[in-house]
Tab-separated table of C-alpha atoms and ligand atoms in Angstrom:
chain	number	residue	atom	x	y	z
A	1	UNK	CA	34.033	-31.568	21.323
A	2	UNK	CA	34.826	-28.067	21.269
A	3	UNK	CA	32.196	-25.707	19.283
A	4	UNK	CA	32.740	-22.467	18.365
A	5	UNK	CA	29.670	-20.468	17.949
A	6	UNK	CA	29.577	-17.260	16.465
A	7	UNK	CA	25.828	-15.047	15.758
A	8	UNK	CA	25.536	-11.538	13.384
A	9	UNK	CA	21.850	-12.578	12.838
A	10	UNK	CA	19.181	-10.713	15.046
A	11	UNK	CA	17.141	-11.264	18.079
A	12	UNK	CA	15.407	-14.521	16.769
A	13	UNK	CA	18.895	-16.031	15.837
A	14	UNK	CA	20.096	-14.598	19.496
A	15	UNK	CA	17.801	-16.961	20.847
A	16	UNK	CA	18.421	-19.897	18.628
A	17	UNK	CA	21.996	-19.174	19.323
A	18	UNK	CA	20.922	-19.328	22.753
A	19	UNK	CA	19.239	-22.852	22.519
A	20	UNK	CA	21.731	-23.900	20.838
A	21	UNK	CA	24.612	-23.393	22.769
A	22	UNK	CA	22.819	-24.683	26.021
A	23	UNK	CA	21.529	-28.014	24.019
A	24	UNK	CA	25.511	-28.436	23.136
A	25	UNK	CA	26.562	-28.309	26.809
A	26	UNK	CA	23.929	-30.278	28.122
A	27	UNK	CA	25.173	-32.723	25.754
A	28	UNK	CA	28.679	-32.614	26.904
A	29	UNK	CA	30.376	-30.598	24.519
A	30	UNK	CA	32.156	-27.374	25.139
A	31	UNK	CA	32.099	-23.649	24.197
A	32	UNK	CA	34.514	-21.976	22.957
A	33	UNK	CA	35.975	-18.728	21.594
A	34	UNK	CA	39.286	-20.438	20.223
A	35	UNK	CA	37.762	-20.424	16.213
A	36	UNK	CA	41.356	-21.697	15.102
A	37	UNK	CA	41.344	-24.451	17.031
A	38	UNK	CA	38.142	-25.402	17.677
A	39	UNK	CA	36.733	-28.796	16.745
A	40	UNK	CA	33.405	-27.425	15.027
A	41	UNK	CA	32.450	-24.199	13.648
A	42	UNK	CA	28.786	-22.975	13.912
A	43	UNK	CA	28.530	-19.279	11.879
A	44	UNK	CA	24.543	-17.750	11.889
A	45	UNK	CA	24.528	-14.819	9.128
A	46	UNK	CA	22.335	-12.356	8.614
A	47	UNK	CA	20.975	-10.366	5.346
A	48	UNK	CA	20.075	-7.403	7.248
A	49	UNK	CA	21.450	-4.966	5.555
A	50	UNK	CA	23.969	-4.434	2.105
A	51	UNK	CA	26.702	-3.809	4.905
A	52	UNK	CA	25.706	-7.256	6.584
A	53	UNK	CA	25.842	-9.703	3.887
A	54	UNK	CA	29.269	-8.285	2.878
A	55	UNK	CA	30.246	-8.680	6.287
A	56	UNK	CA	29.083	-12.068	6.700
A	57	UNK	CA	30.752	-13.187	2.905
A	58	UNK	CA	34.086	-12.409	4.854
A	59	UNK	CA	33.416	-13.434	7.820
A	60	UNK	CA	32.629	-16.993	6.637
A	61	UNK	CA	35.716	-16.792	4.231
A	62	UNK	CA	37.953	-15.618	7.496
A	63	UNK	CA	36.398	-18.310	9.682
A	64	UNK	CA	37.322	-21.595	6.844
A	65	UNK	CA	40.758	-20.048	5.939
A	66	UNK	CA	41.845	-20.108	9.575
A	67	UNK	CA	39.988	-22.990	11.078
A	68	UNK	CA	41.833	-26.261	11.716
A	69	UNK	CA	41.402	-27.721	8.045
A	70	UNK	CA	39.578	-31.221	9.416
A	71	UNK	CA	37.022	-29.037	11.580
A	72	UNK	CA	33.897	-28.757	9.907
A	73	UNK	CA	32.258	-25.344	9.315
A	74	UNK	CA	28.487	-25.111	9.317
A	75	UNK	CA	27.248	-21.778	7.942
A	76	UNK	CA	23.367	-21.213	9.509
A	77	UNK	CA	20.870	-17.544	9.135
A	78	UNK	CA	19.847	-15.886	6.479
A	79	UNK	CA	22.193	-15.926	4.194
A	80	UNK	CA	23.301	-19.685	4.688
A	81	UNK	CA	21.812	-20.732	1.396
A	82	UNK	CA	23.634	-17.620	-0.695
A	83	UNK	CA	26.633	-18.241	0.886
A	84	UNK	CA	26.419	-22.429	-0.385
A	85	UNK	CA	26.912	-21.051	-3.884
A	86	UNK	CA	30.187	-19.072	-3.635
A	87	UNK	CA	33.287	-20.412	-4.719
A	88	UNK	CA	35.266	-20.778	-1.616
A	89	UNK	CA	32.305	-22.541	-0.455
A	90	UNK	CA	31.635	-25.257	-3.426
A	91	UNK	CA	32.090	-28.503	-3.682
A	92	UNK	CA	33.651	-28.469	0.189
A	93	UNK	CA	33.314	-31.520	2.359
A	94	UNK	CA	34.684	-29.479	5.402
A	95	UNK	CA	31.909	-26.843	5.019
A	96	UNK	CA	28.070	-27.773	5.694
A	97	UNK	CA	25.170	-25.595	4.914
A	98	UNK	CA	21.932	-25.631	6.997
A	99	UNK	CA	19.809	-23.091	5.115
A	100	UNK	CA	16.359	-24.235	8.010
A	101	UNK	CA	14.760	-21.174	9.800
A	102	UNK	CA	14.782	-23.264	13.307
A	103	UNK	CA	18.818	-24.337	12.915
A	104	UNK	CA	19.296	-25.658	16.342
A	105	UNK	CA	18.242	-29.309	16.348
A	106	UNK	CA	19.760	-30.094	12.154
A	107	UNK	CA	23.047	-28.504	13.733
A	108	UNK	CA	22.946	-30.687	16.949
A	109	UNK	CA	22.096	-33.826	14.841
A	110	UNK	CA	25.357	-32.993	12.388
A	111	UNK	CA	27.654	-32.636	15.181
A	112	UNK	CA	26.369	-35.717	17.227
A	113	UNK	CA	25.485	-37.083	13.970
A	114	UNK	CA	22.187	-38.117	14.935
A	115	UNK	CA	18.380	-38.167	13.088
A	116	UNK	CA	16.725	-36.268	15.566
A	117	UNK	CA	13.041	-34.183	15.079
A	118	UNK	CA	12.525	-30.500	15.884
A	119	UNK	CA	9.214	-31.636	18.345
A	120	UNK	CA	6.070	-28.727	18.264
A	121	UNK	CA	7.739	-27.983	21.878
A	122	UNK	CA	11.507	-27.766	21.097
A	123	UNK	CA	10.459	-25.076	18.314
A	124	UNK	CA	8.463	-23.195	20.636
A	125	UNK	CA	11.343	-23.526	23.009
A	126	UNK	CA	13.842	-21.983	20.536
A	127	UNK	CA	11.789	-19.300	20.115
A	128	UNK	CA	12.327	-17.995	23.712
A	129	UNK	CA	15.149	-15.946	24.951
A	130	UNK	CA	15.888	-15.941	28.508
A	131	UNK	CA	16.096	-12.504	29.636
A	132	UNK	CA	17.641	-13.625	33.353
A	133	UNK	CA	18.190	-17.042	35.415
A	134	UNK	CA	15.423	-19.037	36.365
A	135	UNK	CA	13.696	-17.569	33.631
A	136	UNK	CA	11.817	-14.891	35.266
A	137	UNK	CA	11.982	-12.508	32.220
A	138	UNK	CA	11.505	-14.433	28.833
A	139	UNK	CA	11.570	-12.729	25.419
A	140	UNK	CA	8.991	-15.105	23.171
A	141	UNK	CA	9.034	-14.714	19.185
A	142	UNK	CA	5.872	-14.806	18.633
A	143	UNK	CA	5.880	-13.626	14.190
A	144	UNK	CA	8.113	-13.515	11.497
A	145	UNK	CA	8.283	-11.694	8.341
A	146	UNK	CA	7.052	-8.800	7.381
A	147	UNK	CA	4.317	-8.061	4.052
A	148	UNK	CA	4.966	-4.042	4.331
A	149	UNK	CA	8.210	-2.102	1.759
A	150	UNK	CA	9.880	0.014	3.889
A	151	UNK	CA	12.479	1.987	1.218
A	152	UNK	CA	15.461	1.453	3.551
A	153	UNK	CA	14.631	-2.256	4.419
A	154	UNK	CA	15.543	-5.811	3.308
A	155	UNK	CA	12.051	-7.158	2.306
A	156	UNK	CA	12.969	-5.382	-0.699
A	157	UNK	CA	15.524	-8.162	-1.394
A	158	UNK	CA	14.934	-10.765	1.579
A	159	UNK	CA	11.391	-11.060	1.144
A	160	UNK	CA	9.694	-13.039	4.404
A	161	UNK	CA	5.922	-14.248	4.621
A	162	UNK	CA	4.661	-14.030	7.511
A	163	UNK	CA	4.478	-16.690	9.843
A	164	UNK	CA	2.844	-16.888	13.137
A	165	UNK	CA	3.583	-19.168	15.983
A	166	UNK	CA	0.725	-21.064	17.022
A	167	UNK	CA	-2.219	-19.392	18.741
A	168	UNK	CA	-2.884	-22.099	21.035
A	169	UNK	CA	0.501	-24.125	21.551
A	170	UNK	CA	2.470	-20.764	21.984
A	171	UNK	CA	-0.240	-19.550	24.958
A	172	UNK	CA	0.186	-23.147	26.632
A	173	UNK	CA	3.829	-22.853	26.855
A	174	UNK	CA	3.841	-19.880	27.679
A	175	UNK	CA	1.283	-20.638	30.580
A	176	UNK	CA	3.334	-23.555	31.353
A	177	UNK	CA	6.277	-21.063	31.820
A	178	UNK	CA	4.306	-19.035	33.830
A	179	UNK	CA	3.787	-21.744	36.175
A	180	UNK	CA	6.908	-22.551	36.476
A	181	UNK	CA	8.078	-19.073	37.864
A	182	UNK	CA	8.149	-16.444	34.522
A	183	UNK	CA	6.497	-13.224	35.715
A	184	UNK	CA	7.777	-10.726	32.379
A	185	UNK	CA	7.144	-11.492	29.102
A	186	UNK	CA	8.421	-9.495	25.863
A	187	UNK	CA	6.377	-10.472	23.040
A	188	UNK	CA	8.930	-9.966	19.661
A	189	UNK	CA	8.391	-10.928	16.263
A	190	UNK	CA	9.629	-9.008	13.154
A	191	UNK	CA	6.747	-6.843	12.502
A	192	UNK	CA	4.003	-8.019	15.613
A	193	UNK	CA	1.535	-6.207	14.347
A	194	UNK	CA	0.977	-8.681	11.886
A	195	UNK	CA	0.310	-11.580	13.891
A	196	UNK	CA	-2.029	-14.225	12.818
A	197	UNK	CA	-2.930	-12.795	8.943
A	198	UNK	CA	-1.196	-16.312	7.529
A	199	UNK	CA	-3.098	-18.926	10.032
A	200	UNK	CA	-5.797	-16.946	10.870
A	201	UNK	CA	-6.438	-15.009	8.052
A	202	UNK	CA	-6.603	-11.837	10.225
A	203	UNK	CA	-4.123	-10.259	12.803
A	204	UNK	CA	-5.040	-11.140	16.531
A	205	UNK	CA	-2.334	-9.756	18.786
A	206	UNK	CA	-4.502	-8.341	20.765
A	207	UNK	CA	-6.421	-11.841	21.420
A	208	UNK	CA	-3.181	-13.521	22.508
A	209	UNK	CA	-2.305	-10.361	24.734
A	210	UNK	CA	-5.992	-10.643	26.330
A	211	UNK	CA	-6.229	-13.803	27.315
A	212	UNK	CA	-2.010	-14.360	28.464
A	213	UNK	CA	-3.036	-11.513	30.560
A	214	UNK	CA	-5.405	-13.490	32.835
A	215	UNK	CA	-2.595	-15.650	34.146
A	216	UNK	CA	-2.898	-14.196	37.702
A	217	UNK	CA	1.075	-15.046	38.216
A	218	UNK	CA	2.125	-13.076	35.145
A	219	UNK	CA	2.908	-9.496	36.353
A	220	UNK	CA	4.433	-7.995	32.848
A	221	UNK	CA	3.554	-7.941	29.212
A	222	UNK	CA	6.053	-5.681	26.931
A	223	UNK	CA	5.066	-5.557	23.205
A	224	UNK	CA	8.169	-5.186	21.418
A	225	UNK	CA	7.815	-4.649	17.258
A	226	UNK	CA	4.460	-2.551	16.948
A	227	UNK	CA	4.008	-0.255	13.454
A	228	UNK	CA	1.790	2.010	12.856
A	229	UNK	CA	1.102	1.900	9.932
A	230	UNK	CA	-0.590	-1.645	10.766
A	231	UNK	CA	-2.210	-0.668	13.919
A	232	UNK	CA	-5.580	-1.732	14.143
A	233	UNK	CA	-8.358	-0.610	16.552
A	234	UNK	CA	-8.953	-3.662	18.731
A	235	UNK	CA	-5.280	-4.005	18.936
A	236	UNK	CA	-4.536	-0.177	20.547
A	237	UNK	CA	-7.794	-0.459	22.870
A	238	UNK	CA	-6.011	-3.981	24.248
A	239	UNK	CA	-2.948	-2.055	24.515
A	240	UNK	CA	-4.142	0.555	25.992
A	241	UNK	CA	-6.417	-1.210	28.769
A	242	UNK	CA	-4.813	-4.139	29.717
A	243	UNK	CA	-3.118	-2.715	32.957
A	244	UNK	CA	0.029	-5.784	32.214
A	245	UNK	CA	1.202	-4.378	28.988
A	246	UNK	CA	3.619	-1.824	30.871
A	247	UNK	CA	5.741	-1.140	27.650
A	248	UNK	CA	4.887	-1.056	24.010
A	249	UNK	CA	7.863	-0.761	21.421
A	250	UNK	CA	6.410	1.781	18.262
A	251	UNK	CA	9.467	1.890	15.644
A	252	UNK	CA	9.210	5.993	14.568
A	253	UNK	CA	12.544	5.945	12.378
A	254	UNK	CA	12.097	9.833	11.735
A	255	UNK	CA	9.551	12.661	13.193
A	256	UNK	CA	9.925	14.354	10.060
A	257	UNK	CA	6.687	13.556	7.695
A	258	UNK	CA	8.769	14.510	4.581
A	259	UNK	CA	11.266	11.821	5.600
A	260	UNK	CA	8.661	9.062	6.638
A	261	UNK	CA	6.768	9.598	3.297
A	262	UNK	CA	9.957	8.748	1.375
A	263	UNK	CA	10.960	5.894	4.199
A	264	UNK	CA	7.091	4.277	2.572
A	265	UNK	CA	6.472	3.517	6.275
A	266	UNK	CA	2.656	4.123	5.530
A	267	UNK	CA	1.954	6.445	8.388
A	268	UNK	CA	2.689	10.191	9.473
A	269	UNK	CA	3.789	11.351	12.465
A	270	UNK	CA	0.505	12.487	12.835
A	271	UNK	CA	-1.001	8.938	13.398
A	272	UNK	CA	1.678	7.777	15.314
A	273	UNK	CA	1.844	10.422	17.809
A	274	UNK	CA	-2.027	9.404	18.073
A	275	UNK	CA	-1.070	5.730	18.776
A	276	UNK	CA	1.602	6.935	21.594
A	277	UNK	CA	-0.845	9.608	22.765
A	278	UNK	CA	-3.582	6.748	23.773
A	279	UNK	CA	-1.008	4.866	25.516
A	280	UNK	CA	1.123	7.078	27.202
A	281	UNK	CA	-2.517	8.433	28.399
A	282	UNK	CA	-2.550	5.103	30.524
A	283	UNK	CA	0.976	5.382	31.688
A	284	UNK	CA	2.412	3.102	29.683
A	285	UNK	CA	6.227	3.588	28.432
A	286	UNK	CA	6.136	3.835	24.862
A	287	UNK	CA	9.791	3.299	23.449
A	288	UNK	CA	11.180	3.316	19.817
A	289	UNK	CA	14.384	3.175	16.740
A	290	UNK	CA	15.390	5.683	15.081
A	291	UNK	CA	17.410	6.014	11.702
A	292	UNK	CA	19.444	8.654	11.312
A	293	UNK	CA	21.375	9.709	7.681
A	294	UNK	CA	18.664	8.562	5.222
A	295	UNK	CA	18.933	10.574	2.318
A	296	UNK	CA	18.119	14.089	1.808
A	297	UNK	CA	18.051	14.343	5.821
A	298	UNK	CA	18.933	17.960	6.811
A	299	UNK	CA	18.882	19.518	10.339
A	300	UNK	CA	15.714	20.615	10.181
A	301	UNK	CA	14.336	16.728	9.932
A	302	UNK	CA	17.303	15.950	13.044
A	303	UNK	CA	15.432	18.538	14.700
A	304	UNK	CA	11.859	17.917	14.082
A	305	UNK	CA	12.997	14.170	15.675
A	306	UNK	CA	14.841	15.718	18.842
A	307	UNK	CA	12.161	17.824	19.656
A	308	UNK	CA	9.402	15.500	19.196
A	309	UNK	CA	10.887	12.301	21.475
A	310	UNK	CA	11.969	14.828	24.372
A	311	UNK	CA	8.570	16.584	24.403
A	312	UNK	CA	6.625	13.164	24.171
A	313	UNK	CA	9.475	12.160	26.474
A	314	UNK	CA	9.175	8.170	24.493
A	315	UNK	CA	12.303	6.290	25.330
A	316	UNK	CA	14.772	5.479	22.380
A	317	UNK	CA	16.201	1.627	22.608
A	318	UNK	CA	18.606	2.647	19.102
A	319	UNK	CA	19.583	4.646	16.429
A	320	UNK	CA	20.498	2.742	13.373
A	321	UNK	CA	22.384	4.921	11.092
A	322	UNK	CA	20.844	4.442	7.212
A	323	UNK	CA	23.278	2.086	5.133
A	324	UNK	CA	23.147	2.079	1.335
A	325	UNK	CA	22.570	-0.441	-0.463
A	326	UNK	CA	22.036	-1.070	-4.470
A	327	UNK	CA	18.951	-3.812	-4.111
A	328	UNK	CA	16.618	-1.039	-2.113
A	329	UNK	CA	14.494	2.108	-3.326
A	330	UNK	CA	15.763	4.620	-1.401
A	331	UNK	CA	19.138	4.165	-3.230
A	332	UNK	CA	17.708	5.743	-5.737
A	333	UNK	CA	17.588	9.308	-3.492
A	334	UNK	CA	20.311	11.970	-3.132
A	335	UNK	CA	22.807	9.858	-0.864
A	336	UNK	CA	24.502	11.831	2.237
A	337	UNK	CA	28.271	11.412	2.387
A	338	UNK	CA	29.858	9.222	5.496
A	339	UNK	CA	31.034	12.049	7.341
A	340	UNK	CA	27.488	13.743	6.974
A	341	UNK	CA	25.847	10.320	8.068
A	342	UNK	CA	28.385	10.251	10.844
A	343	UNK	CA	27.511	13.591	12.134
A	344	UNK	CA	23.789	13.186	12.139
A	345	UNK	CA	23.937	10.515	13.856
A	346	UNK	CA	26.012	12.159	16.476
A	347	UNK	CA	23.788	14.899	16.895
A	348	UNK	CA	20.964	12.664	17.434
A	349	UNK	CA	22.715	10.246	19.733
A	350	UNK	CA	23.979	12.854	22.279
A	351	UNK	CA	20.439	14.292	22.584
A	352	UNK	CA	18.789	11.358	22.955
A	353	UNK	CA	21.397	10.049	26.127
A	354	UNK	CA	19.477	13.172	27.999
A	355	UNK	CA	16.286	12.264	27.000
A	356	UNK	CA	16.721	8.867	27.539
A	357	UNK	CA	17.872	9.403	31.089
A	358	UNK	CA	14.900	11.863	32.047
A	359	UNK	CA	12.468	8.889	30.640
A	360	UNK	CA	13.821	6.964	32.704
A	361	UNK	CA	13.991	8.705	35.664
A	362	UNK	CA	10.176	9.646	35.279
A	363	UNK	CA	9.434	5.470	34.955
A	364	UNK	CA	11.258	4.662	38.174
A	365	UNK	CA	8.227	6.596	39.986
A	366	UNK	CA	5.377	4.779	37.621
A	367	UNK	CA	3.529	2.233	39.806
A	368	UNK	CA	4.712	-0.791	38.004
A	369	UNK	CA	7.984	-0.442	37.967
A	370	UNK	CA	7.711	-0.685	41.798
A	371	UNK	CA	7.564	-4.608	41.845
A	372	UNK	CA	11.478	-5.784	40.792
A	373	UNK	CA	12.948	-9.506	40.865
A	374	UNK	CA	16.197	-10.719	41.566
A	375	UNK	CA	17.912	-11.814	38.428
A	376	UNK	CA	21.656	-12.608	39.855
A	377	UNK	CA	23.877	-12.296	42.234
A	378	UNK	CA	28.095	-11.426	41.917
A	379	UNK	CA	30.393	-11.313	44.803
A	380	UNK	CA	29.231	-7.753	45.941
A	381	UNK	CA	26.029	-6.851	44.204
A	382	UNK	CA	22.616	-8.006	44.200
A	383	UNK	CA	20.881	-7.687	40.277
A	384	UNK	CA	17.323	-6.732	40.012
A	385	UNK	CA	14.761	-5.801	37.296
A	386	UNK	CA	11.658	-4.979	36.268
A	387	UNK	CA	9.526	-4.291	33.308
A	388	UNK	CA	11.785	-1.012	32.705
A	389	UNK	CA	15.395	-1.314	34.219
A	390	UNK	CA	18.074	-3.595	35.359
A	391	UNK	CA	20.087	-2.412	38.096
A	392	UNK	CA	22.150	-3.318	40.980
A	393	UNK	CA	22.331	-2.966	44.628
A	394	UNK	CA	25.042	-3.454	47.255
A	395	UNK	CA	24.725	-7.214	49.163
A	396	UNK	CA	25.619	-5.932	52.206
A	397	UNK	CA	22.821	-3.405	51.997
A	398	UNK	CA	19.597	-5.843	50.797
A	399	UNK	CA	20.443	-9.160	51.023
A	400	UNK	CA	18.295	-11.058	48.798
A	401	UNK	CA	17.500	-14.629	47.325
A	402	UNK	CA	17.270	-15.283	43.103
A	403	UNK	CA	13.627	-14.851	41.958
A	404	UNK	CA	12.854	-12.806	45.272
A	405	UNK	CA	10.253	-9.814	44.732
A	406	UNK	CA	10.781	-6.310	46.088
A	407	UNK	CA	7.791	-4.125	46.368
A	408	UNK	CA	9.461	-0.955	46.439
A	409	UNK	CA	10.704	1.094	43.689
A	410	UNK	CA	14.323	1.364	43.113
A	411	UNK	CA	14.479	5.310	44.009
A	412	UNK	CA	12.623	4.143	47.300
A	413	UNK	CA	15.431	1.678	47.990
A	414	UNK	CA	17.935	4.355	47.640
A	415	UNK	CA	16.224	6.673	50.003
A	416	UNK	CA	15.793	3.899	52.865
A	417	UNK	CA	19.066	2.366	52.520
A	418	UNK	CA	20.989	5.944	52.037
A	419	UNK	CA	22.698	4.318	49.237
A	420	UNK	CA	23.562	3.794	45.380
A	421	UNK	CA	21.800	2.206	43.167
A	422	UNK	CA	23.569	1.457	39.451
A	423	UNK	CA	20.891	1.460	37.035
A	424	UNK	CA	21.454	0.107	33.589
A	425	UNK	CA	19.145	0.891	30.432
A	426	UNK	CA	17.674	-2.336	29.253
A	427	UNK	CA	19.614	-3.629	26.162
B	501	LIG	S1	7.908	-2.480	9.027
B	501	LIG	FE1	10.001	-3.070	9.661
B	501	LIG	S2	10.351	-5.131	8.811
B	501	LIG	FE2	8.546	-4.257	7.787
B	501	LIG	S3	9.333	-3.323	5.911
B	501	LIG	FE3	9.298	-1.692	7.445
B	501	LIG	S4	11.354	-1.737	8.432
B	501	LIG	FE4	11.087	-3.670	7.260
């Protein structure tokens, strides 16, 4: 059959997505893009933000107006179950809803219209996100949810409890991965911090980092979704000292105190600069999000944000510009108009490409990022990356197998070879 497959969820539905899409063609069907034709539709959603669901409500309206009226639509994510109770939706053979967290396998058995069980190992499976072939970089969810109120966020009307992959089945996989030729892994989650208060009754990140650290063959660990505001002390001193964790992720949103005290993010900039302080002490890359255009933002908080990531020189992954919406808190404030929005976040972007470079630039010389693999290969140009960067090479220049290591640093490559190297942020 030919599936159309479409994902606006976020990193955990990327990787479902992901699964999904590779379980489909193992199992003989095909992929395609052609939605009006298409034999099955597969649609994740996402209740992100107010701007989201809307999109999503039309998006799944779009995709069962124009699909072929006898291919069946199957409406997945977040907002799966909302969507079930709209009108277009109702009482609709053609249209399926499959409201589970894990969608892959209860979409797989619809299609092939089997009775087939998401095994402890398949979930664990769809919860990583190959980075690269021969999965050498894997992203692993390790959490979901999040317990903390952010102003601007959806737990406000999207509430999630916490739930932590298991302790010991996720480090066996992961082992087992490790074995099997992974050398970088990204920890995710929604807010990682948290991991382990539901099962565990207390948050043990930095238990799970310790001992997935002694696999000798494991060369990277980057710690993506890290607050402040729930730091805890055993957690920063594993951060900090384990010399794998090359890259911790520490979402900042704004530098300006007045701003992060109505955002409710529970810390200043004070205690985070403390957090990136201890870690950048031990060479680690600390990177971040910002928002830009939350209400009653003026220059001066644009500012206080510029200044701080360039002289802390942390590298910026995004800036999400704030979107309104009635169901959250900070609706409440003194809105900024669109074009005001627009130009903060503007002003902030083109600052942060400089910064961003120089970060980068400084990393390249960081004694980590001197080990790289091989990731792919095109006609002319050989792909490589490590814990920091992806970036490319000419063939001719460094011929080299997939999964192959080069000890050098990219910049040395450059200098031996007397040639250009393309080097791509990651994301
Ligand atoms: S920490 Fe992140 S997920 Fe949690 S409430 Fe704040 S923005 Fe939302």
């Amino acid at each position: 059959m030919n599936v159309f497959v479409l994902n606006d969820g976020c990193v955990r539905e990327d990787a479902l997505t992901q699964n999904l899409k590779n379980r489909l063609k193992v199992e003989n069907h095909t992929i395609t893009t052609d939605y009006k034709n298409a034999d099955i539709l597969v649609y994740t959603t996402c209740a992100g933000t107010g701007r989201c669901i809307e999109a999503c409500v039309e998006m799944s309206y779009f995709l069962q107006y124009c699909k072929k009226k006898t291919s069946p639509l199957i409406i997945t994510g977040c907002l799966a179950e909302l969507i079930g109770k709209l009108d277009f939706v109702k009482n609709r053979d053609d249209i399926k809803i499959i409201a589970k967290k894990d969608f892959v396998v209860p979409v797989t058995n619809y299609i092939n219209e089997e009775n087939k069980k998401t095994t402890k190992k398949l979930s664990l499976e769809h919860a990583t996100k190959r980075l690269c072939s021969q999965d050498i970089h894997i992203q692993f969810m390790l959490e979901d949810g999040c317990t903390n109120k952010c102003s601007f966020c959806k737990t406000h009307y999207y509430p999630k409890k916490v739930e932590s992959a298991n302790y010991i089945d996720s480090l066996n996989y992961l082992k087992e991965k490790i074995s099997n030729g992974t050398r970088i892994i990204t920890l995710s989650g929604e807010n990682l911090t948290l991991y382990g208060i539901d099962q565990y009754k207390k948050p043990i990140l930095h238990k799970f980092i310790h001992e997935l650290a002694q696999e000798e063959d494991l060369n990277y660990i980057i710690v993506n979704e890290i607050t402040a505001q729930n730091m805890y002390p055993e957690l920063l001193e594993e951060l900090v000292r384990n010399k794998k964790v090359v890259q911790v992720s520490l979402q900042l949103e704004s530098a300006s105190d007045k701003l992060l005290t109505a955002m409710n993010r529970g810390h200043n900039l004070e205690k985070y600069d403390y957090i990136v302080k201890k870690l950048q002490e031990q060479g680690k890359i600390v990177d971040t999000i910002l928002m830009t255009g939350f209400p009653t933002e003026t220059e001066e908080d644009l500012n206080k944000t510029i200044n701080y990531i360039k002289e802390r020189q942390i590298y910026v992954e995004g800036i999400s510009s704030y979107e309104d919406f009635y169901a959250i808190p900070s609706h409440t404030l003194e809105q900024l108009s669109e074009s005001e929005k627009k130009r903060h976040l503007m002003i902030v972007g083109q600052a942060i490409k400089s910064s961003n470079y120089e970060v980068l630039e400084r990393a390249m010389s960081y004694p980590f990022t001197n080990l790289s693999y091989v990731i792919g290969h095109d006609e002319k140009r050989v792909y490589l990356a490590n814990s920091m960067t992806h970036y490319s090479i000419k063939k001719n220049l460094y011929e080299l197998p997939l999964g192959a290591v080069v000890e050098e640093a990219p910049k040395r490559i450059v200098k031996r070879l007397g040639s250009k190297i393309n080097y791509q942020y990651r994301y």
